[in-house]
Coordinates of C-alpha atoms and ligand atoms in Angstrom, one line a residue:
M1 CA -23.7 -46.3 -50.0
S2 CA -20.7 -45.7 -52.7
K3 CA -18.8 -48.8 -53.6
L4 CA -15.2 -48.9 -51.8
T5 CA -12.3 -48.7 -54.1
P6 CA -10.1 -52.1 -53.4
E7 CA -7.5 -50.1 -51.2
D8 CA -10.5 -48.6 -49.2
Q9 CA -11.7 -51.9 -48.9
K10 CA -8.9 -53.5 -48.0
K11 CA -8.0 -50.9 -45.3
Q12 CA -11.8 -51.0 -43.8
E13 CA -11.2 -55.0 -43.6
L14 CA -7.1 -54.1 -42.0
Y15 CA -9.5 -52.1 -38.9
R16 CA -12.2 -55.1 -38.7
D17 CA -9.5 -58.1 -38.3
A18 CA -7.3 -55.5 -36.5
R19 CA -7.9 -57.0 -32.8
F20 CA -6.9 -60.3 -33.9
T21 CA -4.3 -59.7 -35.7
N22 CA -2.1 -57.9 -33.5
Q23 CA -2.1 -55.3 -35.4
Y24 CA -3.9 -52.9 -33.1
D25 CA -0.8 -51.6 -31.4
Q26 CA 1.0 -51.4 -34.6
I27 CA -1.5 -49.1 -35.9
W28 CA -2.2 -46.9 -32.9
Q29 CA 0.9 -46.3 -32.4
S30 CA 1.7 -44.8 -36.0
V31 CA -1.3 -42.5 -35.5
G32 CA 0.5 -39.5 -32.9
K33 CA -2.4 -36.9 -32.7
C34 CA -5.9 -37.4 -31.0
V35 CA -7.8 -39.2 -33.7
F36 CA -10.6 -38.2 -31.7
C37 CA -10.7 -35.1 -32.3
D38 CA -10.1 -35.5 -35.6
L39 CA -13.0 -37.7 -35.6
K40 CA -14.0 -39.3 -39.0
E41 CA -17.3 -37.7 -40.3
K42 CA -18.0 -40.9 -42.2
Y43 CA -18.3 -42.8 -38.8
V44 CA -20.6 -40.6 -36.9
I45 CA -24.0 -41.9 -36.4
F46 CA -25.4 -38.9 -34.9
E47 CA -24.5 -35.7 -33.0
E48 CA -26.5 -33.5 -30.3
N49 CA -25.3 -30.8 -28.6
G50 CA -21.8 -31.2 -28.6
I51 CA -22.3 -35.1 -28.2
V52 CA -21.8 -37.5 -31.0
L53 CA -22.5 -41.3 -31.5
T54 CA -19.5 -43.0 -33.9
I55 CA -18.7 -46.6 -34.6
S56 CA -15.6 -47.8 -32.8
L57 CA -12.7 -48.4 -35.5
F58 CA -11.4 -51.2 -33.5
A59 CA -14.8 -52.8 -32.1
Y60 CA -14.4 -55.5 -29.6
I61 CA -18.0 -57.1 -31.3
D62 CA -20.0 -56.2 -34.3
G63 CA -22.0 -53.0 -33.6
H64 CA -19.5 -51.6 -30.8
C65 CA -20.1 -47.9 -30.7
M66 CA -19.0 -45.1 -28.7
I67 CA -20.1 -41.8 -27.4
M68 CA -18.3 -39.0 -27.0
P69 CA -17.9 -35.0 -26.8
R70 CA -16.5 -33.2 -29.7
R71 CA -14.4 -31.1 -27.0
H72 CA -11.1 -32.3 -25.6
V73 CA -12.0 -33.1 -22.1
R74 CA -10.4 -36.0 -20.3
S75 CA -13.5 -36.8 -17.5
P76 CA -17.2 -36.6 -17.1
K77 CA -16.6 -34.1 -14.4
E78 CA -15.7 -31.7 -17.2
L79 CA -19.4 -31.8 -19.1
T80 CA -21.5 -29.0 -19.1
D81 CA -25.2 -30.5 -18.1
L82 CA -26.4 -30.6 -21.0
E83 CA -23.4 -32.3 -22.6
W84 CA -24.0 -34.6 -19.4
D85 CA -28.0 -35.3 -20.3
T86 CA -27.4 -35.8 -23.8
V87 CA -24.7 -38.6 -22.7
R88 CA -27.2 -39.9 -20.9
K89 CA -29.7 -39.3 -23.8
F90 CA -27.4 -41.1 -26.3
S91 CA -26.5 -44.2 -24.0
Y92 CA -30.5 -45.0 -24.6
I93 CA -30.4 -44.2 -28.3
A94 CA -27.5 -46.8 -28.3
K95 CA -29.4 -49.5 -25.9
K96 CA -32.6 -49.6 -28.0
L97 CA -30.3 -49.6 -31.5
I98 CA -28.1 -52.3 -30.7
K99 CA -31.3 -54.3 -29.9
D100 CA -32.7 -53.0 -32.9
V101 CA -30.0 -53.8 -35.8
H102 CA -27.9 -56.9 -33.6
S103 CA -31.1 -58.4 -31.5
V104 CA -28.6 -58.1 -28.7
K105 CA -30.4 -56.9 -25.6
G106 CA -28.1 -56.0 -23.3
M107 CA -25.2 -53.5 -23.2
Q108 CA -22.3 -52.7 -21.3
L109 CA -21.4 -49.2 -20.8
I110 CA -17.8 -48.7 -20.4
Y111 CA -16.0 -45.9 -19.2
K112 CA -12.4 -46.3 -18.5
D113 CA -11.5 -43.7 -16.0
G114 CA -7.8 -42.9 -15.3
V115 CA -4.3 -43.5 -17.3
E116 CA -4.0 -46.7 -15.2
A117 CA -7.3 -48.1 -17.1
Q118 CA -7.1 -46.7 -20.0
S119 CA -5.3 -48.5 -22.9
T120 CA -4.3 -45.8 -25.2
V121 CA -2.5 -42.2 -24.8
E122 CA -6.2 -40.4 -25.7
H123 CA -7.1 -39.3 -22.8
H124 CA -10.3 -37.9 -24.8
L125 CA -13.3 -38.8 -22.7
H126 CA -15.6 -41.5 -24.6
F127 CA -17.6 -44.0 -23.6
H128 CA -18.3 -47.5 -25.1
C129 CA -21.6 -49.3 -25.7
V130 CA -20.3 -52.8 -25.9
P131 CA -23.2 -55.1 -27.7
F132 CA -23.0 -57.7 -24.6
D133 CA -24.4 -61.4 -26.2
A134 CA -22.5 -63.8 -23.5
P135 CA -19.9 -63.6 -20.6
D136 CA -16.7 -64.2 -22.9
L137 CA -16.8 -60.3 -23.1
M138 CA -16.4 -60.4 -19.7
E139 CA -13.0 -61.4 -20.1
W140 CA -11.9 -58.9 -23.1
N141 CA -11.6 -61.7 -25.6
Y142 CA -11.8 -59.9 -28.9
R143 CA -13.9 -61.2 -31.3
K144 CA -13.4 -62.4 -35.1
L145 CA -15.5 -59.6 -36.8
Q146 CA -18.4 -59.6 -39.5
Y147 CA -18.6 -56.3 -40.4
T148 CA -16.0 -53.5 -41.0
P149 CA -16.5 -49.8 -39.5
L150 CA -18.0 -48.5 -42.5
E151 CA -20.7 -51.3 -42.8
N152 CA -20.8 -51.1 -38.8
T153 CA -21.3 -47.4 -39.3
N154 CA -23.8 -47.9 -42.0
Q155 CA -26.1 -50.2 -40.6
Y156 CA -26.9 -47.9 -37.6
K157 CA -27.2 -45.2 -39.8
Q158 CA -30.3 -47.3 -41.8
A159 CA -31.8 -47.4 -38.5
R160 CA -32.4 -43.7 -38.4
K161 CA -36.0 -44.2 -37.5
K162 CA -35.0 -46.0 -34.3
I163 CA -32.6 -43.6 -33.3
I164 CA -34.9 -40.5 -33.6
T165 CA -37.9 -42.4 -32.1
S166 CA -35.6 -43.8 -29.2
G167 CA -34.4 -40.0 -28.8
A168 CA -38.3 -38.7 -28.8
K169 CA -39.0 -41.3 -26.2
F170 CA -36.0 -40.2 -23.7
D171 CA -36.7 -36.6 -24.0
K172 CA -40.5 -37.4 -23.4
K173 CA -39.7 -39.8 -20.7
Y174 CA -36.3 -39.4 -19.0
H175 CA -35.4 -35.8 -19.5
Q176 CA -35.0 -33.8 -16.3
S177 CA -36.5 -30.7 -16.0
H178 CA -34.8 -29.4 -12.4
S179 CA -32.2 -27.6 -14.4
L180 CA -33.7 -25.1 -16.9
P181 CA -32.1 -23.1 -19.0
I182 CA -32.8 -19.3 -18.9
Y183 CA -33.5 -17.5 -22.5
C184 CA -33.8 -13.8 -22.0
D185 CA -35.3 -11.5 -24.6
V186 CA -36.5 -8.0 -24.9
I187 CA -40.0 -5.9 -26.2
I188 CA -38.0 -3.4 -28.2
L189 CA -40.7 -0.7 -28.7
S190 CA -40.2 2.7 -30.6
S191 CA -41.5 5.9 -29.6
N192 CA -44.2 5.6 -32.3
R193 CA -45.5 2.1 -30.6
E194 CA -43.6 -0.2 -32.9
I195 CA -41.9 -3.7 -31.8
L196 CA -38.5 -4.8 -33.3
F197 CA -38.5 -8.5 -34.4
Q198 CA -35.8 -10.3 -36.0
E199 CA -36.6 -13.0 -38.7
R200 CA -34.5 -16.0 -37.3
A201 CA -31.3 -17.4 -39.4
E202 CA -32.2 -20.7 -41.0
S203 CA -30.4 -22.9 -38.8
H204 CA -32.3 -21.3 -36.0
K205 CA -35.9 -21.3 -37.3
L206 CA -38.7 -22.4 -34.8
S207 CA -41.7 -24.5 -36.3
P208 CA -43.6 -22.7 -37.2
D209 CA -41.4 -20.2 -38.3
F210 CA -42.3 -17.8 -35.8
L211 CA -40.6 -13.9 -35.9
T212 CA -39.1 -13.3 -32.1
P213 CA -38.0 -10.8 -30.1
L214 CA -34.5 -9.8 -30.0
G215 CA -32.6 -12.2 -27.1
G216 CA -31.3 -15.5 -26.4
K217 CA -29.5 -18.2 -23.5
V218 CA -27.9 -16.9 -20.8
E219 CA -24.3 -18.1 -20.9
S220 CA -22.6 -16.7 -18.1
F221 CA -23.8 -16.2 -14.4
T222 CA -21.3 -14.0 -13.3
R223 CA -23.5 -10.9 -14.7
T224 CA -26.9 -10.0 -14.1
L225 CA -29.5 -11.3 -16.3
Q226 CA -30.2 -7.9 -18.3
E227 CA -26.1 -7.7 -19.0
E228 CA -26.2 -10.9 -20.7
L229 CA -29.4 -10.1 -22.1
A230 CA -27.6 -6.7 -24.0
R231 CA -24.7 -8.8 -24.6
E232 CA -26.8 -11.1 -26.8
I233 CA -28.4 -8.0 -28.7
N234 CA -25.5 -6.8 -29.3
E235 CA -24.1 -10.0 -30.9
E236 CA -27.5 -10.2 -32.8
A237 CA -27.9 -6.8 -33.9
G238 CA -25.1 -4.7 -33.5
I239 CA -26.8 -2.2 -31.0
T240 CA -25.6 -1.2 -27.4
I241 CA -28.5 -1.3 -24.9
S242 CA -28.2 -0.3 -21.2
P243 CA -29.2 -3.1 -19.1
K244 CA -30.5 -0.8 -16.5
D245 CA -33.3 0.2 -19.0
C246 CA -34.4 -2.7 -19.1
T247 CA -37.2 -3.6 -16.9
L248 CA -38.6 -7.4 -16.7
L249 CA -42.0 -7.6 -17.9
S250 CA -42.7 -11.5 -17.5
S251 CA -41.2 -14.6 -16.4
R252 CA -42.4 -17.9 -17.5
V253 CA -41.9 -21.2 -18.4
D254 CA -42.1 -21.5 -22.0
T255 CA -41.6 -23.8 -24.8
V256 CA -40.2 -23.7 -28.4
K257 CA -40.4 -26.2 -31.3
H258 CA -37.4 -26.4 -33.9
T259 CA -36.5 -29.0 -36.3
N260 CA -33.5 -30.3 -36.0
V261 CA -31.2 -31.5 -39.0
S262 CA -29.1 -34.5 -39.1
K263 CA -26.5 -34.4 -41.7
Q264 CA -25.3 -37.8 -40.4
L265 CA -28.4 -39.3 -40.7
K266 CA -30.0 -37.1 -43.6
A267 CA -33.2 -36.7 -41.6
T268 CA -35.2 -33.9 -40.0
Y269 CA -36.9 -34.5 -36.5
P270 CA -38.7 -32.2 -34.3
T271 CA -37.7 -31.0 -31.0
T272 CA -39.2 -29.0 -28.1
T273 CA -37.7 -27.0 -25.8
V274 CA -38.2 -26.3 -22.4
F275 CA -36.7 -23.0 -20.5
L276 CA -37.2 -20.3 -18.4
R277 CA -37.9 -17.0 -20.6
N278 CA -37.6 -13.6 -19.0
T279 CA -38.4 -11.1 -20.9
Y280 CA -37.7 -7.2 -20.8
L281 CA -39.2 -4.2 -21.9
L282 CA -37.1 -1.5 -23.4
K283 CA -39.3 1.8 -24.4
N284 CA -38.8 4.9 -26.5
F285 CA -35.9 3.2 -28.8
D286 CA -35.1 5.2 -31.6
K287 CA -35.9 3.5 -34.6
N288 CA -33.4 4.8 -36.9
T289 CA -30.8 3.0 -35.1
K290 CA -28.8 1.0 -37.7
L291 CA -29.1 -2.9 -37.1
T292 CA -26.9 -5.2 -37.9
P293 CA -28.0 -8.9 -38.0
G294 CA -25.6 -11.4 -36.1
D295 CA -25.2 -15.0 -37.2
D296 CA -28.7 -16.2 -35.3
A297 CA -30.6 -13.4 -37.2
E298 CA -31.6 -12.8 -41.1
N299 CA -33.1 -9.8 -40.7
F300 CA -35.3 -7.2 -38.9
V301 CA -38.8 -6.0 -38.8
W302 CA -41.2 -3.4 -37.1
I303 CA -44.6 -4.2 -36.3
P304 CA -47.2 -1.8 -34.9
I305 CA -48.1 -2.8 -31.6
N306 CA -51.9 -2.9 -32.7
E307 CA -51.3 -5.4 -35.4
I308 CA -49.4 -8.0 -33.0
A309 CA -52.8 -9.7 -31.8
S310 CA -53.4 -10.5 -35.4
H311 CA -50.0 -11.9 -36.6
E312 CA -49.7 -14.9 -38.3
R313 CA -46.1 -15.2 -37.6
I314 CA -46.2 -14.4 -33.6
S315 CA -46.5 -16.9 -31.3
E316 CA -49.3 -17.0 -28.8
S317 CA -46.6 -16.7 -25.9
T318 CA -45.1 -13.9 -27.1
K319 CA -48.8 -12.1 -28.0
E320 CA -49.8 -12.8 -24.2
I321 CA -46.3 -11.2 -23.3
I322 CA -47.1 -8.6 -25.1
E323 CA -50.4 -7.8 -24.0
L324 CA -49.2 -6.7 -20.7
I325 CA -47.3 -3.7 -22.2
Q326 CA -51.2 -2.6 -23.5
D327 CA -52.5 -3.1 -20.0
E328 CA -49.7 -1.0 -18.4
Q329 CA -50.7 2.0 -20.5
Ligands
ZN401 ZN1 -9.2 -35.3 -28.7

């Protein structure tokens, strides 16, 4: 951690003591905008799926952190399944982290619902994770703090191993697979029996770094899956395909591994996604069609169908699906 200027250090100490010096209300009133939309990155400990774990600037007790969505929503009812599931995961991580860093086993997870219950004008959904070491915190007695917000943040960031291992443990033990995401992809076959694959962009690479058929996650359920697929293909490759020309080739529960990068923790860690994979077949595609990579793809390659089985950069699962085409002939 780089050394703070005397002014910055003073500011940090002002935050630390604000609950005690009655400066909290004064500081708060001078803010005037949604501070949670405008979150200071230096206080963010961890982030996944648009949910952040951050330190509380006006802590009740050292180690007090918060879980909140990046999006400005007021209530848990507005969270997506994935965001809500990530809140569950982060409350699990927070409890482990508080025990690890502060040796406090208890944690209060506090959500203040409604204008009357909220002490501020924010209305930006957030959950307090308050280390609970004695009943006096039930009475909302504020404490004289030992650490500034930055010191609190850095203590948690230094426990990066704990964050990553408890996140992985949560995924393994508590992740609920009743709501699998749906991914649709398409085997685009040219008339000379070559198949179109994409080289994934840096931020979308799998582990290992496989080439994949074009496709993506279904975002809207107001259209047919083929229509969603056509939308995705258009975004990914700049081409227009007809949904009715895509016939279902395979439907299976599949897994992929990626490497997540946490810029806050300056660490990488593996994750596995389980999803329902519907793979469609689109035949007789004109190989001369111009392809324009979108955000997810770096470029495209055509691979002859008879080279797929021995190709090192194609997953076993994709190979099995492509074998179904050969069986068809
Ligand atoms: Zn906000």
